[in-house]
């Protein structure tokens, strides 16, 4: 049960953590506990949604990225950009300026990930047409949602489209393009500029695949600050070699809320925000919601525009991208001539991923008989607990504490109400009670002068 099954980009710096429990209370999969005054992560439950990163008041939770200098290990260094990076910049910053700064920083090529949408749209439609019995279809775009389904809604994994997201399609295309020009595959490094932690995790340990077509990941806030500073200073070289191929309007909007369903048929719904997604999936799992053809589910509010590694206001980002899409729609008509479409057959053949497997966090034991025993014990423990979900035990709620007790990660007198009952009955004294609280919240909190 405790073996590590996912790579995690989110890391807790224990030296900085103050044990405030903000992260524990916000985590949608109850992946965090407080022990000895510090937050601890349960690897098998974490989906790298980044909600803990958002609420940490002291910056103790970080998102690890690859060392930028890693790009120089490759002769051909491709910056794979999401459209939301372009949307981060004010309208007076031109896309060509962003490209030029990235080339000046050391990349040899720049390409936008949503070019993959041009091929993926038809692949999705074909898969849906051939698998009508699997409704509702769930988008595979958001890796945090895929992991959420794996760990919390395992019965729904077969509804997730077993297809690569646009960024993988774009990476496969660009690698093939360079190789067709005589470039050795070992000389190609493709680096995705990510707006979130979940995409880092997806690259490092992709679901349904052994390896990702993407070489490394660089955090968007890091790149944005580098690029915007250079644009303002004007201290970058202008390259005449790189020409920015235009995204389609559909590609420009794909990573935003409603971006996918605007191109789908039937009854399609878009839900953003990880807690909203959880509420909705519970209704789907319980068959309270029926007759839905397609679900676009995104962990962040306003989808990728609200990613934890973006720096600008998400609503302004959406506005900028809508304007960009409208401009592209009005000015360009030759999208059917795009280079990526020349590789459509190859990309379609390589668009599928392997089976998405459930990773249920609800499973108390690999043995069904033992799991049933533990479930019964959880129910018995819950009868003793106060159902106030105060979090004083270092777990987010009473149910989580009961499960931790059964899994031997906690004991029942971690509950402060049980402690007081035990003190009254003489089972433990106040010194033992004090030691229990110190074990959970650390000595510093209990030694403060009042």
PDB file of C-alpha atoms in Angstrom, residues 20-324:
ATOM      1  CA  UNK A  20      -0.171  25.135  10.029  1.00  0.00           C
ATOM      2  CA  UNK A  21      -2.362  22.382   8.452  1.00  0.00           C
ATOM      3  CA  UNK A  22      -3.583  24.648   5.604  1.00  0.00           C
ATOM      4  CA  UNK A  23      -2.280  22.124   3.073  1.00  0.00           C
ATOM      5  CA  UNK A  24      -3.817  19.186   4.945  1.00  0.00           C
ATOM      6  CA  UNK A  25      -7.251  20.778   4.952  1.00  0.00           C
ATOM      7  CA  UNK A  26      -7.262  21.817   1.288  1.00  0.00           C
ATOM      8  CA  UNK A  27      -5.914  18.571  -0.204  1.00  0.00           C
ATOM      9  CA  UNK A  28      -8.687  16.946  -2.294  1.00  0.00           C
ATOM     10  CA  UNK A  29      -7.366  13.409  -1.834  1.00  0.00           C
ATOM     11  CA  UNK A  30      -6.421  13.651   1.872  1.00  0.00           C
ATOM     12  CA  UNK A  31      -2.769  13.051   0.977  1.00  0.00           C
ATOM     13  CA  UNK A  32      -1.273  15.169   3.785  1.00  0.00           C
ATOM     14  CA  UNK A  33      -0.927  14.635   7.517  1.00  0.00           C
ATOM     15  CA  UNK A  34       0.827  16.621  10.239  1.00  0.00           C
ATOM     16  CA  UNK A  35       3.394  14.756  12.316  1.00  0.00           C
ATOM     17  CA  UNK A  36       5.907  16.264  14.749  1.00  0.00           C
ATOM     18  CA  UNK A  37       4.758  19.704  13.673  1.00  0.00           C
ATOM     19  CA  UNK A  38       5.500  19.142   9.966  1.00  0.00           C
ATOM     20  CA  UNK A  39       3.401  18.247   6.939  1.00  0.00           C
ATOM     21  CA  UNK A  40       3.916  14.762   5.534  1.00  0.00           C
ATOM     22  CA  UNK A  41       2.844  13.557   2.092  1.00  0.00           C
ATOM     23  CA  UNK A  42       1.239  10.203   1.298  1.00  0.00           C
ATOM     24  CA  UNK A  43       2.708   9.466  -2.143  1.00  0.00           C
ATOM     25  CA  UNK A  44      -0.038   7.111  -3.292  1.00  0.00           C
ATOM     26  CA  UNK A  45      -2.757   9.697  -2.727  1.00  0.00           C
ATOM     27  CA  UNK A  46      -1.128  12.865  -4.099  1.00  0.00           C
ATOM     28  CA  UNK A  47      -2.268  13.905  -7.596  1.00  0.00           C
ATOM     29  CA  UNK A  48       0.030  16.965  -7.898  1.00  0.00           C
ATOM     30  CA  UNK A  49      -2.920  19.324  -8.303  1.00  0.00           C
ATOM     31  CA  UNK A  50      -0.969  22.040  -6.466  1.00  0.00           C
ATOM     32  CA  UNK A  51      -3.735  23.128  -4.107  1.00  0.00           C
ATOM     33  CA  UNK A  52      -1.315  22.767  -1.179  1.00  0.00           C
ATOM     34  CA  UNK A  53       1.216  24.935  -3.026  1.00  0.00           C
ATOM     35  CA  UNK A  54      -1.381  27.678  -3.407  1.00  0.00           C
ATOM     36  CA  UNK A  55      -2.292  27.885   0.288  1.00  0.00           C
ATOM     37  CA  UNK A  56       1.064  27.402   2.025  1.00  0.00           C
ATOM     38  CA  UNK A  57       1.643  30.695   3.881  1.00  0.00           C
ATOM     39  CA  UNK A  58       5.421  30.302   4.195  1.00  0.00           C
ATOM     40  CA  UNK A  59       6.424  28.815   0.835  1.00  0.00           C
ATOM     41  CA  UNK A  60       7.381  25.476   2.381  1.00  0.00           C
ATOM     42  CA  UNK A  61       5.916  23.575  -0.583  1.00  0.00           C
ATOM     43  CA  UNK A  62       7.855  23.882  -3.826  1.00  0.00           C
ATOM     44  CA  UNK A  63       7.494  22.536  -7.365  1.00  0.00           C
ATOM     45  CA  UNK A  64      10.688  20.980  -8.619  1.00  0.00           C
ATOM     46  CA  UNK A  65      11.745  21.523 -12.226  1.00  0.00           C
ATOM     47  CA  UNK A  66      14.635  20.341 -14.376  1.00  0.00           C
ATOM     48  CA  UNK A  67      17.814  22.388 -14.257  1.00  0.00           C
ATOM     49  CA  UNK A  68      17.590  24.888 -17.134  1.00  0.00           C
ATOM     50  CA  UNK A  69      21.172  24.070 -18.133  1.00  0.00           C
ATOM     51  CA  UNK A  70      19.975  20.570 -19.030  1.00  0.00           C
ATOM     52  CA  UNK A  71      18.861  21.968 -22.392  1.00  0.00           C
ATOM     53  CA  UNK A  72      22.509  22.430 -23.406  1.00  0.00           C
ATOM     54  CA  UNK A  73      23.063  18.679 -23.362  1.00  0.00           C
ATOM     55  CA  UNK A  74      21.331  18.615 -26.758  1.00  0.00           C
ATOM     56  CA  UNK A  75      22.301  20.096 -30.127  1.00  0.00           C
ATOM     57  CA  UNK A  76      18.653  20.755 -30.969  1.00  0.00           C
ATOM     58  CA  UNK A  77      16.821  22.325 -28.034  1.00  0.00           C
ATOM     59  CA  UNK A  78      13.076  22.712 -28.553  1.00  0.00           C
ATOM     60  CA  UNK A  79      10.971  24.959 -26.294  1.00  0.00           C
ATOM     61  CA  UNK A  80       7.443  23.514 -26.328  1.00  0.00           C
ATOM     62  CA  UNK A  81       5.112  26.291 -25.198  1.00  0.00           C
ATOM     63  CA  UNK A  82       1.477  26.166 -24.072  1.00  0.00           C
ATOM     64  CA  UNK A  83      -0.735  28.935 -25.395  1.00  0.00           C
ATOM     65  CA  UNK A  84      -1.296  30.187 -21.845  1.00  0.00           C
ATOM     66  CA  UNK A  85       2.340  31.305 -21.712  1.00  0.00           C
ATOM     67  CA  UNK A  86       1.633  33.726 -24.560  1.00  0.00           C
ATOM     68  CA  UNK A  87      -1.522  34.801 -22.701  1.00  0.00           C
ATOM     69  CA  UNK A  88       0.549  35.752 -19.649  1.00  0.00           C
ATOM     70  CA  UNK A  89       2.082  38.729 -21.417  1.00  0.00           C
ATOM     71  CA  UNK A  90       0.473  42.156 -21.876  1.00  0.00           C
ATOM     72  CA  UNK A  91      -0.921  42.812 -25.342  1.00  0.00           C
ATOM     73  CA  UNK A  92       1.975  45.127 -26.232  1.00  0.00           C
ATOM     74  CA  UNK A  93       4.363  42.149 -26.078  1.00  0.00           C
ATOM     75  CA  UNK A  94       4.393  40.415 -29.461  1.00  0.00           C
ATOM     76  CA  UNK A  95       4.636  36.649 -29.890  1.00  0.00           C
ATOM     77  CA  UNK A  96       7.717  37.174 -32.070  1.00  0.00           C
ATOM     78  CA  UNK A  97       9.440  38.921 -29.157  1.00  0.00           C
ATOM     79  CA  UNK A  98       8.724  35.973 -26.864  1.00  0.00           C
ATOM     80  CA  UNK A  99      10.121  33.563 -29.453  1.00  0.00           C
ATOM     81  CA  UNK A 100      13.256  35.665 -29.961  1.00  0.00           C
ATOM     82  CA  UNK A 101      14.028  35.846 -26.246  1.00  0.00           C
ATOM     83  CA  UNK A 102      13.618  32.070 -25.908  1.00  0.00           C
ATOM     84  CA  UNK A 103      16.068  31.569 -28.783  1.00  0.00           C
ATOM     85  CA  UNK A 104      18.434  34.036 -27.155  1.00  0.00           C
ATOM     86  CA  UNK A 105      18.230  32.064 -23.903  1.00  0.00           C
ATOM     87  CA  UNK A 106      19.587  29.009 -25.688  1.00  0.00           C
ATOM     88  CA  UNK A 107      16.761  27.187 -27.436  1.00  0.00           C
ATOM     89  CA  UNK A 108      17.232  26.390 -31.111  1.00  0.00           C
ATOM     90  CA  UNK A 109      13.521  25.899 -31.880  1.00  0.00           C
ATOM     91  CA  UNK A 110      10.223  27.146 -30.448  1.00  0.00           C
ATOM     92  CA  UNK A 111       6.885  25.415 -31.010  1.00  0.00           C
ATOM     93  CA  UNK A 112       3.464  25.744 -29.403  1.00  0.00           C
ATOM     94  CA  UNK A 113       2.003  22.608 -27.846  1.00  0.00           C
ATOM     95  CA  UNK A 114      -1.545  23.241 -29.063  1.00  0.00           C
ATOM     96  CA  UNK A 115      -0.533  22.575 -32.664  1.00  0.00           C
ATOM     97  CA  UNK A 116      -1.187  18.993 -31.589  1.00  0.00           C
ATOM     98  CA  UNK A 117      -4.901  19.849 -31.404  1.00  0.00           C
ATOM     99  CA  UNK A 118      -5.059  19.944 -35.226  1.00  0.00           C
ATOM    100  CA  UNK A 119      -4.474  16.191 -35.350  1.00  0.00           C
ATOM    101  CA  UNK A 120      -6.002  15.202 -32.026  1.00  0.00           C
ATOM    102  CA  UNK A 121      -9.486  16.563 -32.801  1.00  0.00           C
ATOM    103  CA  UNK A 122     -10.064  13.999 -35.517  1.00  0.00           C
ATOM    104  CA  UNK A 123      -8.463  11.213 -33.477  1.00  0.00           C
ATOM    105  CA  UNK A 124     -10.827  11.934 -30.567  1.00  0.00           C
ATOM    106  CA  UNK A 125     -13.869  11.971 -32.836  1.00  0.00           C
ATOM    107  CA  UNK A 126     -12.859   8.658 -34.407  1.00  0.00           C
ATOM    108  CA  UNK A 127     -12.310   7.016 -31.008  1.00  0.00           C
ATOM    109  CA  UNK A 128     -15.700   8.230 -29.758  1.00  0.00           C
ATOM    110  CA  UNK A 129     -17.419   6.967 -32.887  1.00  0.00           C
ATOM    111  CA  UNK A 130     -15.840   3.524 -32.451  1.00  0.00           C
ATOM    112  CA  UNK A 131     -16.514   3.243 -28.694  1.00  0.00           C
ATOM    113  CA  UNK A 132     -19.998   4.639 -28.138  1.00  0.00           C
ATOM    114  CA  UNK A 133     -20.661   2.180 -25.305  1.00  0.00           C
ATOM    115  CA  UNK A 134     -18.105   3.960 -23.059  1.00  0.00           C
ATOM    116  CA  UNK A 135     -20.041   7.164 -22.482  1.00  0.00           C
ATOM    117  CA  UNK A 136     -19.464   9.493 -20.820  1.00  0.00           C
ATOM    118  CA  UNK A 137     -16.053  10.022 -22.372  1.00  0.00           C
ATOM    119  CA  UNK A 138     -13.659  11.912 -20.107  1.00  0.00           C
ATOM    120  CA  UNK A 139     -10.926  14.121 -21.540  1.00  0.00           C
ATOM    121  CA  UNK A 140      -7.335  13.009 -20.982  1.00  0.00           C
ATOM    122  CA  UNK A 141      -6.035  16.589 -21.184  1.00  0.00           C
ATOM    123  CA  UNK A 142      -5.531  17.279 -17.465  1.00  0.00           C
ATOM    124  CA  UNK A 143      -3.067  14.880 -15.777  1.00  0.00           C
ATOM    125  CA  UNK A 144      -4.219  15.899 -12.284  1.00  0.00           C
ATOM    126  CA  UNK A 145      -7.759  14.801 -13.176  1.00  0.00           C
ATOM    127  CA  UNK A 146      -6.527  11.492 -14.596  1.00  0.00           C
ATOM    128  CA  UNK A 147      -4.684  10.778 -11.348  1.00  0.00           C
ATOM    129  CA  UNK A 148      -7.693  11.907  -9.347  1.00  0.00           C
ATOM    130  CA  UNK A 149      -9.828   9.364 -11.177  1.00  0.00           C
ATOM    131  CA  UNK A 150      -7.207   6.677 -10.648  1.00  0.00           C
ATOM    132  CA  UNK A 151      -6.986   7.156  -6.884  1.00  0.00           C
ATOM    133  CA  UNK A 152     -10.481   8.333  -5.916  1.00  0.00           C
ATOM    134  CA  UNK A 153     -12.827   7.190  -8.706  1.00  0.00           C
ATOM    135  CA  UNK A 154     -11.194   3.988 -10.019  1.00  0.00           C
ATOM    136  CA  UNK A 155     -14.493   2.701 -11.409  1.00  0.00           C
ATOM    137  CA  UNK A 156     -14.366   5.495 -14.000  1.00  0.00           C
ATOM    138  CA  UNK A 157     -10.877   4.885 -15.471  1.00  0.00           C
ATOM    139  CA  UNK A 158     -12.267   3.154 -18.557  1.00  0.00           C
ATOM    140  CA  UNK A 159     -14.164   6.320 -19.455  1.00  0.00           C
ATOM    141  CA  UNK A 160     -10.949   8.366 -19.819  1.00  0.00           C
ATOM    142  CA  UNK A 161      -9.899   8.760 -23.457  1.00  0.00           C
ATOM    143  CA  UNK A 162      -6.759   6.596 -23.860  1.00  0.00           C
ATOM    144  CA  UNK A 163      -5.107   9.254 -26.001  1.00  0.00           C
ATOM    145  CA  UNK A 164      -2.075  11.480 -25.681  1.00  0.00           C
ATOM    146  CA  UNK A 165      -2.780  15.155 -24.875  1.00  0.00           C
ATOM    147  CA  UNK A 166      -1.865  17.829 -27.466  1.00  0.00           C
ATOM    148  CA  UNK A 167       1.562  18.525 -25.954  1.00  0.00           C
ATOM    149  CA  UNK A 168       2.648  14.904 -26.527  1.00  0.00           C
ATOM    150  CA  UNK A 169       1.322  14.977 -30.094  1.00  0.00           C
ATOM    151  CA  UNK A 170       3.254  18.203 -30.749  1.00  0.00           C
ATOM    152  CA  UNK A 171       6.424  16.703 -29.251  1.00  0.00           C
ATOM    153  CA  UNK A 172       6.103  13.554 -31.377  1.00  0.00           C
ATOM    154  CA  UNK A 173       5.632  15.677 -34.487  1.00  0.00           C
ATOM    155  CA  UNK A 174       8.554  17.994 -33.855  1.00  0.00           C
ATOM    156  CA  UNK A 175      10.910  15.133 -33.095  1.00  0.00           C
ATOM    157  CA  UNK A 176       9.864  13.400 -36.328  1.00  0.00           C
ATOM    158  CA  UNK A 177      10.304  16.661 -38.237  1.00  0.00           C
ATOM    159  CA  UNK A 178      13.876  17.108 -37.024  1.00  0.00           C
ATOM    160  CA  UNK A 179      14.737  13.458 -37.634  1.00  0.00           C
ATOM    161  CA  UNK A 180      13.425  13.731 -41.207  1.00  0.00           C
ATOM    162  CA  UNK A 181      15.972  16.541 -41.665  1.00  0.00           C
ATOM    163  CA  UNK A 182      18.781  14.159 -40.702  1.00  0.00           C
ATOM    164  CA  UNK A 183      19.037  15.020 -36.997  1.00  0.00           C
ATOM    165  CA  UNK A 184      19.942  12.108 -34.738  1.00  0.00           C
ATOM    166  CA  UNK A 185      17.268  11.397 -32.119  1.00  0.00           C
ATOM    167  CA  UNK A 186      19.853  11.556 -29.316  1.00  0.00           C
ATOM    168  CA  UNK A 187      20.612  15.158 -30.278  1.00  0.00           C
ATOM    169  CA  UNK A 188      16.999  16.297 -29.752  1.00  0.00           C
ATOM    170  CA  UNK A 189      15.803  17.685 -26.440  1.00  0.00           C
ATOM    171  CA  UNK A 190      12.175  18.809 -26.148  1.00  0.00           C
ATOM    172  CA  UNK A 191      11.385  20.896 -23.063  1.00  0.00           C
ATOM    173  CA  UNK A 192       7.844  21.752 -22.060  1.00  0.00           C
ATOM    174  CA  UNK A 193       7.119  25.034 -20.281  1.00  0.00           C
ATOM    175  CA  UNK A 194       4.518  23.940 -17.747  1.00  0.00           C
ATOM    176  CA  UNK A 195       1.777  25.962 -16.035  1.00  0.00           C
ATOM    177  CA  UNK A 196       1.287  23.291 -13.345  1.00  0.00           C
ATOM    178  CA  UNK A 197       2.891  20.577 -11.241  1.00  0.00           C
ATOM    179  CA  UNK A 198       0.712  17.778 -12.621  1.00  0.00           C
ATOM    180  CA  UNK A 199       2.211  18.072 -16.100  1.00  0.00           C
ATOM    181  CA  UNK A 200       5.689  17.681 -14.610  1.00  0.00           C
ATOM    182  CA  UNK A 201       4.538  14.482 -12.922  1.00  0.00           C
ATOM    183  CA  UNK A 202       2.937  13.332 -16.186  1.00  0.00           C
ATOM    184  CA  UNK A 203       6.207  13.775 -18.065  1.00  0.00           C
ATOM    185  CA  UNK A 204       8.292  12.036 -15.390  1.00  0.00           C
ATOM    186  CA  UNK A 205       5.898   9.095 -14.939  1.00  0.00           C
ATOM    187  CA  UNK A 206       3.309   9.135 -17.753  1.00  0.00           C
ATOM    188  CA  UNK A 207       0.067   7.239 -17.244  1.00  0.00           C
ATOM    189  CA  UNK A 208      -0.372   4.376 -19.681  1.00  0.00           C
ATOM    190  CA  UNK A 209       3.158   4.733 -21.074  1.00  0.00           C
ATOM    191  CA  UNK A 210       6.712   3.816 -20.097  1.00  0.00           C
ATOM    192  CA  UNK A 211       8.256   7.050 -21.339  1.00  0.00           C
ATOM    193  CA  UNK A 212       7.175  10.512 -22.384  1.00  0.00           C
ATOM    194  CA  UNK A 213       8.166  12.028 -25.754  1.00  0.00           C
ATOM    195  CA  UNK A 214       9.161  15.128 -23.764  1.00  0.00           C
ATOM    196  CA  UNK A 215      12.734  15.349 -22.489  1.00  0.00           C
ATOM    197  CA  UNK A 216      12.305  17.782 -19.605  1.00  0.00           C
ATOM    198  CA  UNK A 217      10.078  20.373 -17.980  1.00  0.00           C
ATOM    199  CA  UNK A 218      10.658  24.013 -17.062  1.00  0.00           C
ATOM    200  CA  UNK A 219       8.323  25.952 -14.783  1.00  0.00           C
ATOM    201  CA  UNK A 220       6.325  28.704 -16.438  1.00  0.00           C
ATOM    202  CA  UNK A 221       6.928  31.327 -13.758  1.00  0.00           C
ATOM    203  CA  UNK A 222      10.694  30.901 -14.274  1.00  0.00           C
ATOM    204  CA  UNK A 223      10.444  31.306 -18.057  1.00  0.00           C
ATOM    205  CA  UNK A 224       7.953  34.171 -17.869  1.00  0.00           C
ATOM    206  CA  UNK A 225      10.206  36.198 -15.598  1.00  0.00           C
ATOM    207  CA  UNK A 226      13.228  35.574 -17.844  1.00  0.00           C
ATOM    208  CA  UNK A 227      11.367  36.497 -21.022  1.00  0.00           C
ATOM    209  CA  UNK A 228       9.481  39.518 -19.699  1.00  0.00           C
ATOM    210  CA  UNK A 229      12.630  41.008 -18.176  1.00  0.00           C
ATOM    211  CA  UNK A 230      14.476  40.689 -21.510  1.00  0.00           C
ATOM    212  CA  UNK A 231      11.555  42.124 -23.478  1.00  0.00           C
ATOM    213  CA  UNK A 232      11.392  45.166 -21.204  1.00  0.00           C
ATOM    214  CA  UNK A 233      15.139  45.701 -21.389  1.00  0.00           C
ATOM    215  CA  UNK A 234      15.302  44.969 -25.106  1.00  0.00           C
ATOM    216  CA  UNK A 235      18.590  43.120 -24.563  1.00  0.00           C
ATOM    217  CA  UNK A 236      17.974  40.138 -26.832  1.00  0.00           C
ATOM    218  CA  UNK A 237      19.018  39.212 -30.353  1.00  0.00           C
ATOM    219  CA  UNK A 238      16.489  39.081 -33.150  1.00  0.00           C
ATOM    220  CA  UNK A 239      16.529  35.776 -34.998  1.00  0.00           C
ATOM    221  CA  UNK A 240      15.447  35.574 -38.615  1.00  0.00           C
ATOM    222  CA  UNK A 241      15.521  31.768 -38.708  1.00  0.00           C
ATOM    223  CA  UNK A 242      12.497  30.946 -36.555  1.00  0.00           C
ATOM    224  CA  UNK A 243       9.074  31.641 -38.012  1.00  0.00           C
ATOM    225  CA  UNK A 244       6.111  31.160 -35.700  1.00  0.00           C
ATOM    226  CA  UNK A 245       3.525  28.886 -37.324  1.00  0.00           C
ATOM    227  CA  UNK A 246       0.064  30.149 -36.428  1.00  0.00           C
ATOM    228  CA  UNK A 247      -2.130  28.212 -34.052  1.00  0.00           C
ATOM    229  CA  UNK A 248      -5.689  27.568 -35.132  1.00  0.00           C
ATOM    230  CA  UNK A 249      -8.391  29.390 -33.134  1.00  0.00           C
ATOM    231  CA  UNK A 250      -9.404  25.979 -31.729  1.00  0.00           C
ATOM    232  CA  UNK A 251      -5.849  25.281 -30.620  1.00  0.00           C
ATOM    233  CA  UNK A 252      -5.560  28.693 -28.985  1.00  0.00           C
ATOM    234  CA  UNK A 253      -8.629  28.059 -26.832  1.00  0.00           C
ATOM    235  CA  UNK A 254      -8.156  24.316 -26.194  1.00  0.00           C
ATOM    236  CA  UNK A 255      -6.403  24.641 -22.815  1.00  0.00           C
ATOM    237  CA  UNK A 256      -9.087  26.974 -21.416  1.00  0.00           C
ATOM    238  CA  UNK A 257     -12.424  26.010 -19.875  1.00  0.00           C
ATOM    239  CA  UNK A 258     -14.863  25.050 -22.677  1.00  0.00           C
ATOM    240  CA  UNK A 259     -11.935  24.797 -25.107  1.00  0.00           C
ATOM    241  CA  UNK A 260     -12.537  21.135 -25.822  1.00  0.00           C
ATOM    242  CA  UNK A 261     -16.311  20.891 -25.634  1.00  0.00           C
ATOM    243  CA  UNK A 262     -16.743  23.739 -28.116  1.00  0.00           C
ATOM    244  CA  UNK A 263     -15.454  21.250 -30.688  1.00  0.00           C
ATOM    245  CA  UNK A 264     -17.465  18.220 -29.553  1.00  0.00           C
ATOM    246  CA  UNK A 265     -20.929  16.982 -30.447  1.00  0.00           C
ATOM    247  CA  UNK A 266     -23.729  15.840 -28.178  1.00  0.00           C
ATOM    248  CA  UNK A 267     -24.284  16.739 -24.547  1.00  0.00           C
ATOM    249  CA  UNK A 268     -20.903  17.987 -23.338  1.00  0.00           C
ATOM    250  CA  UNK A 269     -20.040  19.595 -20.004  1.00  0.00           C
ATOM    251  CA  UNK A 270     -16.953  21.476 -18.808  1.00  0.00           C
ATOM    252  CA  UNK A 271     -16.081  21.555 -15.101  1.00  0.00           C
ATOM    253  CA  UNK A 272     -13.026  23.308 -13.672  1.00  0.00           C
ATOM    254  CA  UNK A 273     -11.596  23.464 -10.155  1.00  0.00           C
ATOM    255  CA  UNK A 274     -10.512  20.199  -8.540  1.00  0.00           C
ATOM    256  CA  UNK A 275     -13.167  20.251  -5.793  1.00  0.00           C
ATOM    257  CA  UNK A 276     -15.896  20.957  -8.365  1.00  0.00           C
ATOM    258  CA  UNK A 277     -14.576  18.074 -10.453  1.00  0.00           C
ATOM    259  CA  UNK A 278     -14.699  15.756  -7.426  1.00  0.00           C
ATOM    260  CA  UNK A 279     -18.289  16.707  -6.621  1.00  0.00           C
ATOM    261  CA  UNK A 280     -19.299  16.089 -10.222  1.00  0.00           C
ATOM    262  CA  UNK A 281     -17.485  12.768 -10.514  1.00  0.00           C
ATOM    263  CA  UNK A 282     -19.218  11.520  -7.377  1.00  0.00           C
ATOM    264  CA  UNK A 283     -22.547  12.156  -9.078  1.00  0.00           C
ATOM    265  CA  UNK A 284     -21.369  10.408 -12.247  1.00  0.00           C
ATOM    266  CA  UNK A 285     -20.079   7.434 -10.270  1.00  0.00           C
ATOM    267  CA  UNK A 286     -23.381   7.189  -8.380  1.00  0.00           C
ATOM    268  CA  UNK A 287     -25.275   7.460 -11.670  1.00  0.00           C
ATOM    269  CA  UNK A 288     -27.049  10.596 -10.514  1.00  0.00           C
ATOM    270  CA  UNK A 289     -26.003  12.238 -13.793  1.00  0.00           C
ATOM    271  CA  UNK A 290     -26.758  10.358 -16.983  1.00  0.00           C
ATOM    272  CA  UNK A 291     -26.940  10.912 -20.741  1.00  0.00           C
ATOM    273  CA  UNK A 292     -23.689  12.905 -20.907  1.00  0.00           C
ATOM    274  CA  UNK A 293     -21.531  12.309 -23.971  1.00  0.00           C
ATOM    275  CA  UNK A 294     -18.286  14.093 -23.088  1.00  0.00           C
ATOM    276  CA  UNK A 295     -16.735  15.615 -19.974  1.00  0.00           C
ATOM    277  CA  UNK A 296     -13.991  18.226 -20.063  1.00  0.00           C
ATOM    278  CA  UNK A 297     -12.555  18.169 -16.541  1.00  0.00           C
ATOM    279  CA  UNK A 298      -9.765  20.476 -15.412  1.00  0.00           C
ATOM    280  CA  UNK A 299      -8.207  20.694 -11.941  1.00  0.00           C
ATOM    281  CA  UNK A 300      -7.550  24.448 -12.039  1.00  0.00           C
ATOM    282  CA  UNK A 301     -10.050  27.289 -12.067  1.00  0.00           C
ATOM    283  CA  UNK A 302     -10.199  28.594 -15.663  1.00  0.00           C
ATOM    284  CA  UNK A 303      -8.172  25.500 -16.582  1.00  0.00           C
ATOM    285  CA  UNK A 304      -4.523  26.089 -17.557  1.00  0.00           C
ATOM    286  CA  UNK A 305      -4.947  29.866 -17.281  1.00  0.00           C
ATOM    287  CA  UNK A 306      -5.267  29.257 -13.537  1.00  0.00           C
ATOM    288  CA  UNK A 307      -2.318  26.866 -13.220  1.00  0.00           C
ATOM    289  CA  UNK A 308      -0.262  27.195 -10.051  1.00  0.00           C
ATOM    290  CA  UNK A 309       2.845  28.180 -12.044  1.00  0.00           C
ATOM    291  CA  UNK A 310       1.203  31.001 -13.957  1.00  0.00           C
ATOM    292  CA  UNK A 311       2.032  34.512 -12.785  1.00  0.00           C
ATOM    293  CA  UNK A 312      -0.730  36.671 -14.218  1.00  0.00           C
ATOM    294  CA  UNK A 313      -4.439  37.009 -13.464  1.00  0.00           C
ATOM    295  CA  UNK A 314      -6.235  34.050 -15.005  1.00  0.00           C
ATOM    296  CA  UNK A 315      -9.181  36.088 -16.259  1.00  0.00           C
ATOM    297  CA  UNK A 316      -6.907  38.498 -18.115  1.00  0.00           C
ATOM    298  CA  UNK A 317      -5.093  35.525 -19.617  1.00  0.00           C
ATOM    299  CA  UNK A 318      -8.386  34.119 -20.877  1.00  0.00           C
ATOM    300  CA  UNK A 319      -9.331  37.497 -22.341  1.00  0.00           C
ATOM    301  CA  UNK A 320      -6.022  37.783 -24.194  1.00  0.00           C
ATOM    302  CA  UNK A 321      -6.276  34.303 -25.647  1.00  0.00           C
ATOM    303  CA  UNK A 322      -9.855  34.909 -26.776  1.00  0.00           C
ATOM    304  CA  UNK A 323      -8.696  38.028 -28.588  1.00  0.00           C
ATOM    305  CA  UNK A 324      -5.830  36.085 -30.119  1.00  0.00           C
TER     306      UNK A 324
END
